[in-house]
């Protein structure tokens, strides 16, 4: 071994660190259980996102504190005391998710308003101590999930509009009336303690879904310390972070907010690069995450099914959101659509669950998913009699309509496979052609 120039070594390490994103859990090696959990996660393909907090009371979304410039004392006075979800029925929520064909639930343990939806010992700003309801809704949900074999993840906000030590401030939460001082490391200590509570008091957790890093990307978030604690307490728990960048070391899946992987229709996914971890995209049914009584812009069931199928074609899960009402119920528009998606999955789920995206690239007409030597061609938008596909690497042995198993006429060219689709067999939601590949 020759002696290395320490300055050069440091420069290379720094460059690698920068390329990998923010300093986080450097040198992280996922445990065998974690790798198993990642494969489970990819097979699952469909989860329920739940944004629920005291912000549901006014019914104007989870950003109401920031948007309406509500100060900490006003928020404390008006929201928690009015939050009394007497109709909350966690078993019904889990049953709804299950019937929709969802395999996991990701619920807000703390959103940007800083209010803990669980019985936190390190803070009294939580559901048990501040609301008339007085019960730990996450504990109740964890128990219901365990009974039904649904995995539970927690969404936990890095960003905090309530904590005095969230200082220096970032881009949001500037109208909360907090003093212009604070100790950020003390805030992070509290956050880590809350995460420890979540990872030790609620059984096996699917993972932690972080959000809010983007409020101050330049800050030292001590991500390494936070991620290490999670992986030490529960090695199989999957860490994800909604920072809209390529994954940082210590993360176990990559998430995409309101966009398919690699797309940027929202404007905040412009810095996203695709990494090698499992993908998950999240989206809303209307245009709101937290309960918004004035948002009636519901996606149709067809749009949701096509979104799920497209996500699968991009090798991503779909985490689909509901924002329950302050009384604990989920609005009928959501319930109805979820039930209908579940009906579709009951018939066609085989072409989604346990598949991986590809082998053909996603196109405006649709996407492909695959399982072994079976390729599912999901034709989502095509009106003509002939659909030309790039020729797969392996020979096409047979082509049939999924469900009826009726043959699809096809011809193989040097560079293409031409599918001749029977107009009578076209399904306005998703016409699925199964290709059997050989060797
Ligand atoms: C974040 C949250 O702010 C939001 O309330 C919700 O929980 C969603 C799932 O995640 O949404 C974001 C995060 C970052 C940006 C925009 C929306 N951003 O950087 O522009």
Short mmCIF file of C-alpha atoms and ligand atoms in Angstrom, two decimals:
data_model
loop_
_atom_site.label_atom_id
_atom_site.label_comp_id
_atom_site.label_asym_id
_atom_site.label_seq_id
_atom_site.Cartn_x
_atom_site.Cartn_y
_atom_site.Cartn_z
CA UNK A 1 0.00 0.00 0.00
CA UNK A 2 1.29 3.43 -0.87
CA UNK A 3 0.70 6.28 1.52
CA UNK A 4 -2.23 8.42 0.51
CA UNK A 5 -2.36 12.16 0.64
CA UNK A 6 -4.81 12.86 3.49
CA UNK A 7 -6.02 16.08 1.88
CA UNK A 8 -6.81 14.26 -1.34
CA UNK A 9 -8.58 11.47 0.54
CA UNK A 10 -10.67 14.03 2.39
CA UNK A 11 -11.53 15.83 -0.85
CA UNK A 12 -12.63 12.57 -2.48
CA UNK A 13 -14.71 11.62 0.57
CA UNK A 14 -16.35 15.04 0.60
CA UNK A 15 -17.09 14.84 -3.11
CA UNK A 16 -18.65 11.39 -2.59
CA UNK A 17 -20.66 12.73 0.32
CA UNK A 18 -21.96 15.63 -1.75
CA UNK A 19 -22.82 13.32 -4.62
CA UNK A 20 -24.77 11.14 -2.21
CA UNK A 21 -26.73 14.08 -0.82
CA UNK A 22 -26.69 15.47 2.69
CA UNK A 23 -24.54 13.91 5.41
CA UNK A 24 -26.67 11.18 6.87
CA UNK A 25 -26.07 7.58 8.02
CA UNK A 26 -22.77 7.14 6.13
CA UNK A 27 -21.66 3.57 5.58
CA UNK A 28 -25.12 2.19 6.37
CA UNK A 29 -25.56 -1.48 5.53
CA UNK A 30 -29.19 -2.59 5.67
CA UNK A 31 -29.79 -5.68 7.79
CA UNK A 32 -31.11 -8.88 6.15
CA UNK A 33 -34.50 -8.15 7.76
CA UNK A 34 -34.46 -4.68 6.26
CA UNK A 35 -33.77 -6.10 2.79
CA UNK A 36 -36.66 -8.52 3.29
CA UNK A 37 -38.88 -5.62 4.31
CA UNK A 38 -37.89 -3.72 1.17
CA UNK A 39 -38.92 -6.65 -1.02
CA UNK A 40 -42.21 -6.93 0.89
CA UNK A 41 -42.72 -3.21 0.38
CA UNK A 42 -42.19 -3.47 -3.37
CA UNK A 43 -44.57 -6.41 -3.62
CA UNK A 44 -47.23 -4.52 -1.65
CA UNK A 45 -47.58 -1.74 -4.25
CA UNK A 46 -50.52 0.06 -2.60
CA UNK A 47 -50.82 1.86 0.73
CA UNK A 48 -53.12 4.28 2.52
CA UNK A 49 -51.76 7.67 3.54
CA UNK A 50 -53.60 9.35 6.42
CA UNK A 51 -53.13 13.02 7.26
CA UNK A 52 -54.90 13.52 10.55
CA UNK A 53 -54.32 16.11 13.20
CA UNK A 54 -55.98 18.92 15.11
CA UNK A 55 -55.86 20.95 11.89
CA UNK A 56 -58.86 18.87 10.81
CA UNK A 57 -61.02 21.04 13.09
CA UNK A 58 -61.32 24.08 10.77
CA UNK A 59 -61.22 21.75 7.74
CA UNK A 60 -58.87 23.86 5.65
CA UNK A 61 -55.95 21.51 5.21
CA UNK A 62 -52.88 20.73 7.32
CA UNK A 63 -51.11 24.00 6.48
CA UNK A 64 -53.80 26.19 8.08
CA UNK A 65 -51.55 27.39 10.92
CA UNK A 66 -48.99 28.78 8.47
CA UNK A 67 -51.45 29.95 5.83
CA UNK A 68 -53.77 31.78 8.21
CA UNK A 69 -50.81 33.10 10.25
CA UNK A 70 -52.16 31.55 13.46
CA UNK A 71 -49.80 32.06 16.40
CA UNK A 72 -48.81 29.28 18.79
CA UNK A 73 -51.03 30.55 21.65
CA UNK A 74 -54.04 30.91 19.32
CA UNK A 75 -53.51 27.47 17.80
CA UNK A 76 -53.13 25.91 21.24
CA UNK A 77 -56.31 27.64 22.39
CA UNK A 78 -58.51 26.82 19.39
CA UNK A 79 -57.47 23.48 17.91
CA UNK A 80 -56.67 20.74 20.45
CA UNK A 81 -59.60 21.58 22.79
CA UNK A 82 -62.00 21.25 19.83
CA UNK A 83 -60.60 17.94 18.63
CA UNK A 84 -62.87 15.18 19.85
CA UNK A 85 -63.11 12.32 17.33
CA UNK A 86 -65.78 10.34 19.15
CA UNK A 87 -66.65 8.43 15.97
CA UNK A 88 -63.07 7.24 15.44
CA UNK A 89 -63.16 3.52 14.66
CA UNK A 90 -59.65 2.26 13.81
CA UNK A 91 -60.98 -1.20 12.91
CA UNK A 92 -63.23 0.45 10.30
CA UNK A 93 -60.31 2.42 8.87
CA UNK A 94 -58.21 -0.73 8.58
CA UNK A 95 -61.13 -2.64 7.05
CA UNK A 96 -61.58 0.16 4.51
CA UNK A 97 -57.87 0.07 3.57
CA UNK A 98 -57.93 -3.71 3.29
CA UNK A 99 -61.03 -3.74 1.11
CA UNK A 100 -59.34 -1.14 -1.11
CA UNK A 101 -56.52 -3.63 -1.66
CA UNK A 102 -54.01 -1.67 0.40
CA UNK A 103 -51.26 -3.49 2.28
CA UNK A 104 -50.00 -0.76 4.60
CA UNK A 105 -50.96 2.51 6.24
CA UNK A 106 -48.79 5.58 6.74
CA UNK A 107 -50.27 8.01 9.27
CA UNK A 108 -49.09 11.37 10.59
CA UNK A 109 -47.62 10.99 14.07
CA UNK A 110 -46.69 14.69 13.99
CA UNK A 111 -47.21 17.15 11.16
CA UNK A 112 -45.64 20.59 10.74
CA UNK A 113 -47.95 22.04 13.42
CA UNK A 114 -45.88 20.07 15.94
CA UNK A 115 -48.86 18.39 17.59
CA UNK A 116 -48.20 14.75 18.56
CA UNK A 117 -51.08 12.43 17.70
CA UNK A 118 -49.77 9.93 20.29
CA UNK A 119 -49.07 9.81 23.99
CA UNK A 120 -45.67 11.50 24.07
CA UNK A 121 -43.83 11.62 27.39
CA UNK A 122 -41.27 14.17 26.29
CA UNK A 123 -43.89 16.80 25.49
CA UNK A 124 -47.36 17.67 26.73
CA UNK A 125 -48.35 18.97 23.31
CA UNK A 126 -50.11 15.76 22.38
CA UNK A 127 -53.52 14.22 21.86
CA UNK A 128 -53.74 12.59 25.29
CA UNK A 129 -52.91 15.72 27.26
CA UNK A 130 -54.51 18.46 25.19
CA UNK A 131 -57.72 17.13 23.66
CA UNK A 132 -61.05 16.18 25.25
CA UNK A 133 -60.72 12.83 23.45
CA UNK A 134 -57.66 12.00 25.53
CA UNK A 135 -56.78 8.72 23.84
CA UNK A 136 -53.74 7.64 21.83
CA UNK A 137 -55.24 7.20 18.36
CA UNK A 138 -52.00 5.78 16.97
CA UNK A 139 -51.88 3.06 19.59
CA UNK A 140 -55.47 2.14 18.72
CA UNK A 141 -54.62 2.06 15.02
CA UNK A 142 -51.45 0.02 15.61
CA UNK A 143 -53.50 -2.61 17.44
CA UNK A 144 -56.13 -2.72 14.69
CA UNK A 145 -53.44 -3.00 12.00
CA UNK A 146 -51.65 -5.83 13.76
CA UNK A 147 -54.90 -7.80 13.99
CA UNK A 148 -55.45 -7.50 10.24
CA UNK A 149 -51.88 -7.95 9.01
CA UNK A 150 -51.58 -4.38 7.76
CA UNK A 151 -48.19 -2.73 8.25
CA UNK A 152 -48.11 0.69 9.90
CA UNK A 153 -45.69 3.50 9.04
CA UNK A 154 -45.43 6.88 10.74
CA UNK A 155 -45.15 10.17 8.90
CA UNK A 156 -43.05 12.39 11.16
CA UNK A 157 -42.33 16.03 10.38
CA UNK A 158 -38.78 17.32 10.79
CA UNK A 159 -40.21 20.80 10.39
CA UNK A 160 -41.99 22.15 13.46
CA UNK A 161 -44.03 25.37 13.65
CA UNK A 162 -44.68 25.03 17.37
CA UNK A 163 -41.47 24.04 19.14
CA UNK A 164 -39.53 27.06 20.51
CA UNK A 165 -36.20 25.40 19.75
CA UNK A 166 -36.92 25.02 16.04
CA UNK A 167 -34.39 27.80 15.45
CA UNK A 168 -32.98 29.28 13.33
CA UNK A 169 -36.24 29.14 11.39
CA UNK A 170 -36.55 28.00 7.84
CA UNK A 171 -38.84 29.18 5.08
CA UNK A 172 -42.16 28.50 6.81
CA UNK A 173 -43.79 28.90 10.20
CA UNK A 174 -42.58 32.47 10.50
CA UNK A 175 -45.87 33.88 11.87
CA UNK A 176 -46.19 31.66 14.93
CA UNK A 177 -45.09 34.42 17.28
CA UNK A 178 -42.12 32.53 18.68
CA UNK A 179 -39.15 34.32 20.22
CA UNK A 180 -36.16 34.76 17.95
CA UNK A 181 -33.97 32.32 19.81
CA UNK A 182 -33.68 28.62 20.43
CA UNK A 183 -31.36 25.62 20.45
CA UNK A 184 -31.83 23.47 17.35
CA UNK A 185 -29.95 20.53 18.84
CA UNK A 186 -32.32 20.53 21.78
CA UNK A 187 -35.23 20.42 19.31
CA UNK A 188 -33.62 17.48 17.51
CA UNK A 189 -33.14 15.70 20.85
CA UNK A 190 -36.87 16.02 21.50
CA UNK A 191 -37.66 14.77 18.01
CA UNK A 192 -35.35 11.77 18.42
CA UNK A 193 -36.97 10.98 21.76
CA UNK A 194 -40.42 11.10 20.16
CA UNK A 195 -39.21 8.78 17.41
CA UNK A 196 -37.88 6.43 20.07
CA UNK A 197 -41.31 6.44 21.68
CA UNK A 198 -42.88 5.55 18.33
CA UNK A 199 -40.37 2.76 17.70
CA UNK A 200 -40.69 1.19 21.13
CA UNK A 201 -44.34 1.58 22.12
CA UNK A 202 -46.30 0.55 19.03
CA UNK A 203 -45.00 -2.89 18.10
CA UNK A 204 -43.23 -3.58 14.81
CA UNK A 205 -43.36 -0.48 12.66
CA UNK A 206 -43.16 -0.56 8.86
CA UNK A 207 -41.02 2.55 8.79
CA UNK A 208 -40.71 6.28 9.25
CA UNK A 209 -41.72 8.75 6.51
CA UNK A 210 -39.90 12.03 7.11
CA UNK A 211 -40.97 15.38 5.77
CA UNK A 212 -39.96 19.00 6.24
CA UNK A 213 -36.20 18.75 5.66
CA UNK A 214 -36.77 21.07 2.71
CA UNK A 215 -37.74 23.88 5.12
CA UNK A 216 -34.04 24.47 5.71
CA UNK A 217 -31.89 22.26 3.49
CA UNK A 218 -28.74 24.00 4.69
CA UNK A 219 -29.25 23.04 8.37
CA UNK A 220 -27.44 20.20 10.13
CA UNK A 221 -30.37 17.88 10.75
CA UNK A 222 -28.20 15.17 12.37
CA UNK A 223 -29.85 12.73 10.00
CA UNK A 224 -27.17 10.11 10.68
CA UNK A 225 -27.99 10.05 14.37
CA UNK A 226 -31.75 9.94 13.74
CA UNK A 227 -31.55 7.21 11.08
CA UNK A 228 -29.10 5.14 13.13
CA UNK A 229 -31.43 5.16 16.13
CA UNK A 230 -34.31 3.91 13.98
CA UNK A 231 -32.25 1.12 12.43
CA UNK A 232 -30.90 0.12 15.84
CA UNK A 233 -34.31 0.00 17.49
CA UNK A 234 -36.04 -1.69 14.54
CA UNK A 235 -33.64 -2.92 11.85
CA UNK A 236 -36.49 -3.82 9.50
CA UNK A 237 -38.12 -0.38 9.67
CA UNK A 238 -37.83 1.45 6.37
CA UNK A 239 -36.63 5.04 6.41
CA UNK A 240 -37.80 7.44 3.73
CA UNK A 241 -37.54 11.21 3.50
CA UNK A 242 -39.58 13.61 1.39
CA UNK A 243 -36.63 15.86 0.60
CA UNK A 244 -37.15 15.67 -3.15
CA UNK A 245 -33.52 14.65 -3.75
CA UNK A 246 -31.70 11.48 -4.54
CA UNK A 247 -31.78 9.29 -1.38
CA UNK A 248 -29.31 10.08 1.39
CA UNK A 249 -27.27 7.32 3.08
CA UNK A 250 -29.40 5.48 5.64
CA UNK A 251 -32.64 5.69 3.68
CA UNK A 252 -34.41 2.53 2.56
CA UNK A 253 -36.85 3.79 -0.04
CA UNK A 254 -37.20 6.80 -2.31
CA UNK A 255 -40.39 8.79 -2.40
CA UNK A 256 -41.97 10.99 -5.02
CA UNK A 257 -44.61 13.51 -4.05
CA UNK A 258 -47.48 13.95 -6.49
CA UNK A 259 -45.35 12.86 -9.45
CA UNK A 260 -44.36 9.62 -11.11
CA UNK A 261 -40.64 8.86 -10.67
CA UNK A 262 -38.57 11.17 -12.84
CA UNK A 263 -41.47 13.54 -13.62
CA UNK A 264 -41.88 17.10 -12.41
CA UNK A 265 -45.38 18.42 -12.97
CA UNK A 266 -45.44 19.98 -9.50
CA UNK A 267 -42.31 22.11 -9.82
CA UNK A 268 -40.77 20.81 -6.59
CA UNK A 269 -39.44 17.61 -8.07
CA UNK A 270 -36.95 19.35 -10.35
CA UNK A 271 -33.92 18.14 -8.36
CA UNK A 272 -35.07 14.53 -8.10
CA UNK A 273 -32.68 11.90 -9.40
CA UNK A 274 -33.63 8.26 -9.50
CA UNK A 275 -31.72 6.06 -7.07
CA UNK A 276 -31.57 2.30 -6.65
CA UNK A 277 -33.95 1.97 -3.67
CA UNK A 278 -37.62 0.93 -3.84
CA UNK A 279 -39.89 3.72 -5.09
CA UNK A 280 -43.08 5.09 -3.60
CA UNK A 281 -45.17 7.90 -5.01
CA UNK A 282 -47.81 9.60 -2.90
CA UNK A 283 -50.87 11.45 -4.07
CA UNK A 284 -54.19 12.83 -2.93
CA UNK A 285 -57.74 11.84 -3.94
CA UNK A 286 -58.83 15.48 -4.14
CA UNK A 287 -56.19 18.22 -3.91
CA UNK A 288 -55.68 18.24 -0.15
CA UNK A 289 -53.74 16.10 2.33
CA UNK A 290 -55.42 17.17 5.58
CA UNK A 291 -59.22 17.37 5.71
CA UNK A 292 -60.44 20.22 3.52
CA UNK A 293 -64.17 20.72 3.58
CA UNK A 294 -64.08 23.00 0.53
CA UNK A 295 -62.11 20.73 -1.78
CA UNK A 296 -64.45 18.83 -4.09
CA UNK A 297 -61.95 18.13 -6.86
CA UNK A 298 -62.07 14.36 -6.51
CA UNK A 299 -60.19 12.11 -8.90
CA UNK A 300 -62.44 9.52 -10.51
CA UNK A 301 -62.03 5.85 -9.68
CA UNK A 302 -60.71 5.34 -13.21
CA UNK A 303 -58.06 8.01 -12.66
CA UNK A 304 -57.00 6.40 -9.38
CA UNK A 305 -56.77 2.91 -10.88
CA UNK A 306 -54.75 4.26 -13.80
CA UNK A 307 -52.48 6.12 -11.38
CA UNK A 308 -51.86 2.93 -9.42
CA UNK A 309 -51.14 0.99 -12.62
CA UNK A 310 -48.82 3.70 -13.94
CA UNK A 311 -46.95 3.81 -10.64
CA UNK A 312 -46.48 0.03 -10.86
CA UNK A 313 -45.22 0.44 -14.43
CA UNK A 314 -42.64 2.88 -13.08
CA UNK A 315 -41.76 0.28 -10.42
CA UNK A 316 -43.27 2.43 -7.69
CA UNK A 317 -45.86 1.96 -4.95
CA UNK A 318 -48.82 4.29 -4.72
CA UNK A 319 -49.48 5.79 -1.28
CA UNK A 320 -52.95 7.27 -1.64
CA UNK A 321 -54.14 9.83 0.86
CA UNK A 322 -57.26 10.48 2.88
CA UNK A 323 -57.70 13.32 5.38
CA UNK A 324 -60.22 12.15 7.99
CA UNK A 325 -62.66 14.60 9.57
CA UNK A 326 -62.33 15.88 13.13
CA UNK A 327 -65.08 13.52 14.32
CA UNK A 328 -63.01 10.53 13.24
CA UNK A 329 -64.93 9.62 10.10
CA UNK A 330 -63.69 9.50 6.54
CA UNK A 331 -65.80 11.39 4.03
CA UNK A 332 -68.01 9.24 1.76
CA UNK A 333 -66.38 10.49 -1.47
CA UNK A 334 -63.11 8.87 -0.37
CA UNK A 335 -64.73 5.71 0.98
CA UNK A 336 -66.67 5.10 -2.23
CA UNK A 337 -63.64 5.50 -4.50
CA UNK A 338 -61.46 3.29 -2.34
CA UNK A 339 -64.10 0.54 -2.38
CA UNK A 340 -64.26 0.74 -6.17
CA UNK A 341 -60.49 0.56 -6.55
CA UNK A 342 -60.63 -2.49 -4.30
CA UNK A 343 -63.16 -4.13 -6.62
CA UNK A 344 -60.86 -3.56 -9.57
CA UNK A 345 -57.89 -4.98 -7.68
CA UNK A 346 -59.84 -8.04 -6.66
CA UNK A 347 -60.20 -8.89 -10.35
CA UNK A 348 -56.91 -7.55 -11.72
CA UNK A 349 -54.57 -7.29 -8.72
CA UNK A 350 -52.44 -10.15 -10.00
CA UNK A 351 -51.05 -7.74 -12.63
CA UNK A 352 -50.00 -5.24 -9.96
CA UNK A 353 -49.08 -6.95 -6.66
CA UNK A 354 -45.71 -8.64 -6.57
CA UNK A 355 -44.76 -7.26 -9.97
CA UNK A 356 -41.88 -5.00 -10.95
CA UNK A 357 -42.04 -2.23 -13.50
CA UNK A 358 -41.12 -2.98 -17.12
CA UNK A 359 -39.55 -4.55 -19.09
CA UNK A 360 -40.82 -1.99 -21.62
CA UNK A 361 -40.54 1.72 -20.81
CA UNK A 362 -43.69 3.58 -19.75
CA UNK A 363 -45.37 5.40 -22.64
CA UNK A 364 -48.40 7.67 -23.14
CA UNK A 365 -50.46 4.62 -24.18
CA UNK A 366 -49.69 2.77 -20.94
CA UNK A 367 -47.14 0.75 -19.02
CA UNK A 368 -45.86 -2.79 -18.50
CA UNK A 369 -45.42 -4.79 -15.32
CA UNK A 370 -43.71 -8.14 -14.99
CA UNK A 371 -43.57 -11.25 -12.86
CA UNK A 372 -41.11 -13.92 -14.01
CA UNK A 373 -41.70 -14.60 -17.68
CA UNK A 374 -45.14 -12.99 -17.71
CA UNK A 375 -45.39 -9.42 -18.91
CA UNK A 376 -48.61 -7.49 -18.32
CA UNK A 377 -49.18 -4.86 -20.98
CA UNK A 378 -51.52 -2.28 -19.44
CA UNK A 379 -53.16 -0.42 -22.31
CA UNK A 380 -54.58 2.68 -20.64
CA UNK A 381 -55.17 4.99 -23.57
CA UNK A 382 -55.21 3.54 -27.07
CA UNK A 383 -57.96 3.69 -29.67
CA UNK A 384 -56.47 2.00 -32.75
CA UNK A 385 -56.48 -1.61 -33.84
CA UNK A 386 -52.71 -2.03 -33.79
CA UNK A 387 -50.37 -1.21 -30.94
CA UNK A 388 -46.66 -1.45 -31.69
CA UNK A 389 -44.36 -2.37 -28.81
CA UNK A 390 -40.58 -2.53 -28.81
CA UNK A 391 -39.58 -6.17 -29.15
CA UNK A 392 -38.65 -7.60 -25.73
CA UNK A 393 -35.26 -9.27 -25.29
CA UNK A 394 -36.88 -12.71 -24.94
CA UNK A 395 -39.17 -14.27 -27.57
CA UNK A 396 -42.93 -13.77 -27.19
CA UNK A 397 -44.56 -17.22 -26.92
CA UNK A 398 -48.17 -16.17 -26.46
CA UNK A 399 -50.40 -13.15 -25.97
CA UNK A 400 -53.80 -13.28 -24.25
CA UNK A 401 -56.27 -10.92 -22.65
CA UNK A 402 -55.94 -11.03 -18.88
CA UNK A 403 -59.10 -12.38 -17.31
CA UNK A 404 -60.68 -14.08 -20.33
CA UNK A 405 -57.45 -15.73 -21.55
CA UNK A 406 -58.69 -15.16 -25.10
CA UNK A 407 -55.80 -14.97 -27.57
CA UNK A 408 -54.56 -11.63 -28.83
CA UNK A 409 -53.38 -11.70 -32.44
CA UNK A 410 -49.82 -10.50 -32.70
CA UNK A 411 -46.96 -10.46 -35.15
CA UNK A 412 -43.29 -10.19 -34.33
CA UNK A 413 -41.13 -7.94 -36.47
CA UNK A 414 -37.40 -7.45 -36.29
CA UNK A 415 -37.72 -4.48 -33.95
CA UNK A 416 -41.33 -4.62 -32.78
CA UNK A 417 -44.24 -6.68 -31.57
CA UNK A 418 -47.55 -5.63 -33.13
CA UNK A 419 -50.59 -6.33 -31.00
CA UNK A 420 -53.88 -6.45 -32.90
CA UNK A 421 -56.45 -5.40 -30.34
CA UNK A 422 -60.07 -6.39 -30.72
CA UNK A 423 -62.11 -3.17 -30.32
CA UNK A 424 -64.76 -5.18 -28.49
CA UNK A 425 -62.18 -6.28 -25.94
CA UNK A 426 -60.98 -2.78 -25.09
CA UNK A 427 -61.53 -1.80 -21.48
CA UNK A 428 -61.81 1.97 -20.90
CA UNK A 429 -59.91 1.66 -17.61
CA UNK A 430 -57.15 -0.82 -18.48
CA UNK A 431 -56.95 -3.43 -21.23
CA UNK A 432 -54.42 -5.94 -19.98
CA UNK A 433 -52.58 -8.17 -22.43
CA UNK A 434 -50.44 -10.95 -20.97
CA UNK A 435 -47.29 -11.78 -22.89
CA UNK A 436 -45.66 -15.12 -22.14
CA UNK A 437 -41.96 -14.86 -22.76
CA UNK A 438 -39.76 -17.86 -23.51
CA UNK A 439 -36.12 -18.39 -24.08
C1 LIG B 1 -45.34 17.98 2.23
C2 LIG B 1 -46.13 18.62 3.34
O1 LIG B 1 -45.78 19.97 3.46
C3 LIG B 1 -47.60 18.46 3.08
O2 LIG B 1 -48.35 19.04 4.11
C4 LIG B 1 -47.93 16.98 2.98
O3 LIG B 1 -47.68 16.35 4.22
C5 LIG B 1 -47.09 16.36 1.88
C6 LIG B 1 -47.25 14.87 1.80
O4 LIG B 1 -45.71 16.63 2.08
O5 LIG B 1 -45.56 18.68 1.03
C7 LIG B 1 -44.59 19.42 0.43
C8 LIG B 1 -43.29 19.35 0.78
C9 LIG B 1 -42.36 20.15 0.13
C10 LIG B 1 -42.75 21.01 -0.85
C11 LIG B 1 -44.07 21.06 -1.23
C12 LIG B 1 -44.99 20.27 -0.59
N1 LIG B 1 -41.82 21.84 -1.49
O6 LIG B 1 -40.60 21.74 -1.21
O7 LIG B 1 -42.20 22.65 -2.36
#
